[in-house]
Every structure is written in structure tokens, then in C-alpha cells.
Amino acid sequence: MWLERLKFFTQTSIWRFTIAFTIIVLLICSGILAVVYQLTLGAQKQQLEQSVRVAAMSFVDLASASTMSADEFQQIVTDRGRRSNSLILMLNANQVSIGNLDRFSGGVSGYPQVQRFPIAVADFQGEPTLKVVVSTRVDTRFGELTVGLFDENQQLENTFATASLATLIGASIITLLAGLLFNRRVLQRVKDIGELTSKVKKGQLQIRLPVSRRKDEYDIIAVQINEMLDDIDELVHSVASVTDNIAHDLRTPLSRIRMGIDRHRCDPTELDGEVWREQLLLELDQLVDTFEAMLELSRLEKGVQLIEKKECNLEKICLDVVDLVEPLAEEKNQLISINIINNAKVLGDENLLFRAIYNVFQNAIKYAPHSGQINLRLDGCELLIADNGPGIPVEEFDRVFQRLYRLDKSRSSEGFGMGLAIVKAIIEWHDGSISLGENQPGLCVKIRLPE
């Protein structure tokens, strides 16, 4: 089981990110350690090598003196090697080694190159110990001379290398463990999302992802998924509501059509043939009009009607609508007042805008009382249409824009419940917005179009 989990962890993107991050950390640590080494031990190392070269050249200069004899030079090498605890000297003259280095099995690089090699020396207790010598070889007229100095920083260099290795290993372990912990946390969040989607597939649309107070990227994703589920839940209920509304709207005319056909079939003389056919056509026209309105709304919402937008005069459209609806208002002795503060021209389709404003006016005339008041106010790209009718409850403001939705639950009143839905689709097609408000009494419809 643990192997399966580990295999799953190593296949995740966060694990690959952890590996990449670990490599970056190791490279950074290695670079920092290299800089520290170069500024401390590296500088001392170069200084020691330079000291070896200077000491070697001093012996070359000494041997080059015209007054220097071979015996004197050999004596100087012997004396300096004996008095110094750090200087290593070995002069090969006539197959004889002179100095404080008895023998050396390997060859030493010639000046100015330097070479490191270990030698065995006795400590203060007489016990042999290994030390590293930095040396170079020069040729004098008295023989080949090897000059070297003990590298007292070798132990410190070894300690630095051990500490550097331990640091790199520790950094690797820490970053990998952190990656495992982060991986576990991330996978838990992903697992929650997976479980939620699985439950949603089973129809549990009411569940939501938890959102923490951290407000990190996973909380942002959770909020977006919850909002999406809210929209899906609302759409599902909307579809169910539309289905119920369609069933109610179709049942009544279809029932009347069936009853008329049955009566005419049982007794053809009971109903006047011409009247019966006219009633049948009216019922069928109502059904056709309902479906035509639904198809038109679908085309508007999906943008199927590819109409080229042109410059439209809002004042002219509003006045044309008022001219058309005035006879309807006069039948109910209603008064229409017009207040145009500023006119504006917008990009859109004049026929669609006319249809939207006409539908709003038609509803206002329908629900305003006899001798009621309907006000139109145009201020630039903002249009207000208000009436003093019974109005709409605030909790119903959003629902009345749904297709086939009616405030009359019995659905006995005339109409299809598509008017405001089509108005909203037209306004949104023009990149505008529509909202409802209270007129106390009555309803206020506010339409705002982009300039």
C-alpha cells in the first residue's frame, strides 16, 4: 500500500516541482559554499602556493651568487631545514639527498607549478602522522632542489568538505520531506474536489467544497467550483420549472382541442363547423406562438441572429413605441408622460430595441390600473419606464426574467411568460443591463445601454 502511495506521489506535478526545487536548492547551496571556500580556504591556499614559489626563488637566487660554493649552499639547506618546522627542503646533489626530507617516491612539478603530496612526520610523542606538503622543484647549479611548506589548513579543508556534503544532504532531505508534506496537503484538496465531482455526477447538486480562511489558490478554485455548482443547480431547477410551465401551457389548449374534437366526433351537429374550426385555429396559433417565442429567445441568447450593429437613435425609438402603444393606453384611460433629458445614440439593432421597449410598455399598460400613470424617462443611455400598478414582489425580481415564468401561479391569465425574458436577451445582446425596482406603488424598469 505504501509503495502504491509512493508511486502515486511520484507521478504528481507537485512532486516533479519538488524535485526541480530540490535541484535548484542544491545548486544554490553549492554555489554559496564554493564562494565561501574561495574567499576563505581558497585564498589561503593560493597564498601558501605563492609562499612556496617565493621560497624556491630565494634559494635559486642564493645558488646563483658567484661567491656561493657547493658546500656552503648544502650547509645552508641543511641548517634552514633543521631550524624550520614548516619548511621542507631536499637537495639532490651527486645522487645524495640533503635536507630535512629523507626521500620522496614521486616526482614534484617544476617551478612555477606546485604539487601537493603527503609525507609521514613524527609528532611530539614520536608517533608518525600524515601531513600534506605544498612543494615545487627548481634546478640550481648545485643540484635539483625541492622546496615545500606544510599545508596547515588541510584539516580545515577536510572539515569544510565534510560540512558542505552534510549541508547538501540535509538540504536535499529537508526539501524532499517538505515536498512530501506539501504533496499530501495538495492531494487532499484534489481528493476533495474529486469526491465532490463524483457526488455531483450522482445527482447530489447541493454539496459544496469547504473554503478555508487562508484564501489561497485552492480556496479560489473551491469558490469558483461552488459558484459553478450554484449556477448548475439554478439551471437544473430552471429547466424543471420551464418543463412544468410548458406542461401547464400546453395542457390547457390541448385539452380544449381534444374536448372540441371529441364533441364534434360524437355529435357533428352540436357545434357550428365554422366556429369550431376558428376556435381550433386560435388554440393552435397560441401553441405555435409559444414555441416561436421560445425559439426566438434561444436564438437571442445563443447569438444566432448575426445582425450587424448600426447607430440607433434612442429618442426616436422611444417615441415610435409610445405612438404605437398610446391606443392601448387610451382604452384604459391611462396617461403616458415622456421626459427626455438627454438623447443618445447607441450601436445595435433598431428593430430589436424597439421590440424590447415595446414589451416593457405593453406589460406596464397591462398591469397598470384604469386611469393609471406610465412614465418614460430617457437620460442618455439610461431608460426608465415606471407604472403605478400592483408591482412585483422583490423576491420575484430575478425570476420574472425566466422563460415561461408567470406571477399568476394558476397560469389563467393571458400571455406566454416570455416578454421580459426576450427583453433581457435583447438588452444583453446589446451589452446592456436591465433591472427592476419598486415605484411605490408600481414597478420601475431600468434599462442601461453602453455608450
PDB file of N, CA and C in Angstrom, residues 311-319 339-346 376-383 451:
ATOM      1  N   GLU A 311     -25.791  52.462 -35.798  1.00  0.00           N
ATOM      2  CA  GLU A 311     -26.086  53.551 -34.870  1.00  0.00           C
ATOM      3  C   GLU A 311     -27.597  53.756 -34.785  1.00  0.00           C
ATOM      4  N   CYS A 312     -28.145  53.742 -33.561  1.00  0.00           N
ATOM      5  CA  CYS A 312     -29.587  53.870 -33.341  1.00  0.00           C
ATOM      6  C   CYS A 312     -29.870  55.094 -32.470  1.00  0.00           C
ATOM      7  N   ASN A 313     -30.963  55.765 -32.765  1.00  0.00           N
ATOM      8  CA  ASN A 313     -31.390  56.944 -32.017  1.00  0.00           C
ATOM      9  C   ASN A 313     -32.408  56.501 -30.974  1.00  0.00           C
ATOM     10  N   LEU A 314     -32.042  56.545 -29.694  1.00  0.00           N
ATOM     11  CA  LEU A 314     -32.932  56.055 -28.640  1.00  0.00           C
ATOM     12  C   LEU A 314     -34.196  56.907 -28.523  1.00  0.00           C
ATOM     13  N   GLU A 315     -34.062  58.193 -28.677  1.00  0.00           N
ATOM     14  CA  GLU A 315     -35.240  59.065 -28.563  1.00  0.00           C
ATOM     15  C   GLU A 315     -36.272  58.713 -29.625  1.00  0.00           C
ATOM     16  N   LYS A 316     -35.824  58.501 -30.857  1.00  0.00           N
ATOM     17  CA  LYS A 316     -36.745  58.161 -31.938  1.00  0.00           C
ATOM     18  C   LYS A 316     -37.425  56.827 -31.668  1.00  0.00           C
ATOM     19  N   ILE A 317     -36.646  55.840 -31.173  1.00  0.00           N
ATOM     20  CA  ILE A 317     -37.230  54.523 -30.889  1.00  0.00           C
ATOM     21  C   ILE A 317     -38.293  54.634 -29.798  1.00  0.00           C
ATOM     22  N   CYS A 318     -37.994  55.390 -28.744  1.00  0.00           N
ATOM     23  CA  CYS A 318     -38.958  55.537 -27.644  1.00  0.00           C
ATOM     24  C   CYS A 318     -40.232  56.232 -28.118  1.00  0.00           C
ATOM     25  N   LEU A 319     -40.087  57.269 -28.919  1.00  0.00           N
ATOM     26  CA  LEU A 319     -41.278  57.990 -29.418  1.00  0.00           C
ATOM     27  C   LEU A 319     -42.103  57.109 -30.339  1.00  0.00           C
ATOM     28  N   ASN A 339     -40.297  62.161 -20.558  1.00  0.00           N
ATOM     29  CA  ASN A 339     -39.306  63.113 -20.064  1.00  0.00           C
ATOM     30  C   ASN A 339     -37.948  62.728 -20.648  1.00  0.00           C
ATOM     31  N   ILE A 340     -37.551  63.428 -21.697  1.00  0.00           N
ATOM     32  CA  ILE A 340     -36.269  63.152 -22.361  1.00  0.00           C
ATOM     33  C   ILE A 340     -35.280  64.230 -21.934  1.00  0.00           C
ATOM     34  N   ILE A 341     -34.331  63.850 -21.104  1.00  0.00           N
ATOM     35  CA  ILE A 341     -33.326  64.788 -20.596  1.00  0.00           C
ATOM     36  C   ILE A 341     -32.183  64.921 -21.594  1.00  0.00           C
ATOM     37  N   ASN A 342     -31.620  63.800 -21.957  1.00  0.00           N
ATOM     38  CA  ASN A 342     -30.524  63.774 -22.939  1.00  0.00           C
ATOM     39  C   ASN A 342     -30.771  62.627 -23.903  1.00  0.00           C
ATOM     40  N   ASN A 343     -30.595  62.899 -25.172  1.00  0.00           N
ATOM     41  CA  ASN A 343     -30.715  61.848 -26.167  1.00  0.00           C
ATOM     42  C   ASN A 343     -29.338  61.208 -26.366  1.00  0.00           C
ATOM     43  N   ALA A 344     -29.339  59.967 -26.812  1.00  0.00           N
ATOM     44  CA  ALA A 344     -28.077  59.269 -27.052  1.00  0.00           C
ATOM     45  C   ALA A 344     -28.243  58.348 -28.241  1.00  0.00           C
ATOM     46  N   LYS A 345     -27.138  58.058 -28.890  1.00  0.00           N
ATOM     47  CA  LYS A 345     -27.112  57.109 -29.990  1.00  0.00           C
ATOM     48  C   LYS A 345     -26.235  55.930 -29.591  1.00  0.00           C
ATOM     49  N   VAL A 346     -26.759  54.740 -29.816  1.00  0.00           N
ATOM     50  CA  VAL A 346     -26.056  53.524 -29.425  1.00  0.00           C
ATOM     51  C   VAL A 346     -25.913  52.624 -30.641  1.00  0.00           C
ATOM     52  N   LEU A 376     -42.086  57.635 -18.805  1.00  0.00           N
ATOM     53  CA  LEU A 376     -40.886  57.279 -19.548  1.00  0.00           C
ATOM     54  C   LEU A 376     -39.858  58.375 -19.332  1.00  0.00           C
ATOM     55  N   ARG A 377     -38.658  57.980 -18.931  1.00  0.00           N
ATOM     56  CA  ARG A 377     -37.578  58.956 -18.691  1.00  0.00           C
ATOM     57  C   ARG A 377     -36.320  58.465 -19.395  1.00  0.00           C
ATOM     58  N   LEU A 378     -35.796  59.295 -20.314  1.00  0.00           N
ATOM     59  CA  LEU A 378     -34.600  58.951 -21.073  1.00  0.00           C
ATOM     60  C   LEU A 378     -33.499  59.955 -20.737  1.00  0.00           C
ATOM     61  N   ASP A 379     -32.413  59.434 -20.181  1.00  0.00           N
ATOM     62  CA  ASP A 379     -31.275  60.283 -19.830  1.00  0.00           C
ATOM     63  C   ASP A 379     -30.020  59.637 -20.424  1.00  0.00           C
ATOM     64  N   GLY A 380     -29.685  60.057 -21.629  1.00  0.00           N
ATOM     65  CA  GLY A 380     -28.548  59.459 -22.308  1.00  0.00           C
ATOM     66  C   GLY A 380     -28.843  58.021 -22.685  1.00  0.00           C
ATOM     67  N   CYS A 381     -28.008  57.101 -22.184  1.00  0.00           N
ATOM     68  CA  CYS A 381     -28.181  55.672 -22.475  1.00  0.00           C
ATOM     69  C   CYS A 381     -28.957  54.955 -21.374  1.00  0.00           C
ATOM     70  N   GLU A 382     -29.589  55.708 -20.482  1.00  0.00           N
ATOM     71  CA  GLU A 382     -30.366  55.114 -19.388  1.00  0.00           C
ATOM     72  C   GLU A 382     -31.837  55.415 -19.594  1.00  0.00           C
ATOM     73  N   LEU A 383     -32.634  54.354 -19.626  1.00  0.00           N
ATOM     74  CA  LEU A 383     -34.067  54.470 -19.881  1.00  0.00           C
ATOM     75  C   LEU A 383     -34.833  53.909 -18.690  1.00  0.00           C
ATOM     76  N   GLU A 451     -22.589  53.255 -24.087  1.00  0.00           N
ATOM     77  CA  GLU A 451     -22.487  54.431 -24.936  1.00  0.00           C
ATOM     78  C   GLU A 451     -21.687  54.138 -26.184  1.00  0.00           C
TER      79      GLU A 451
END
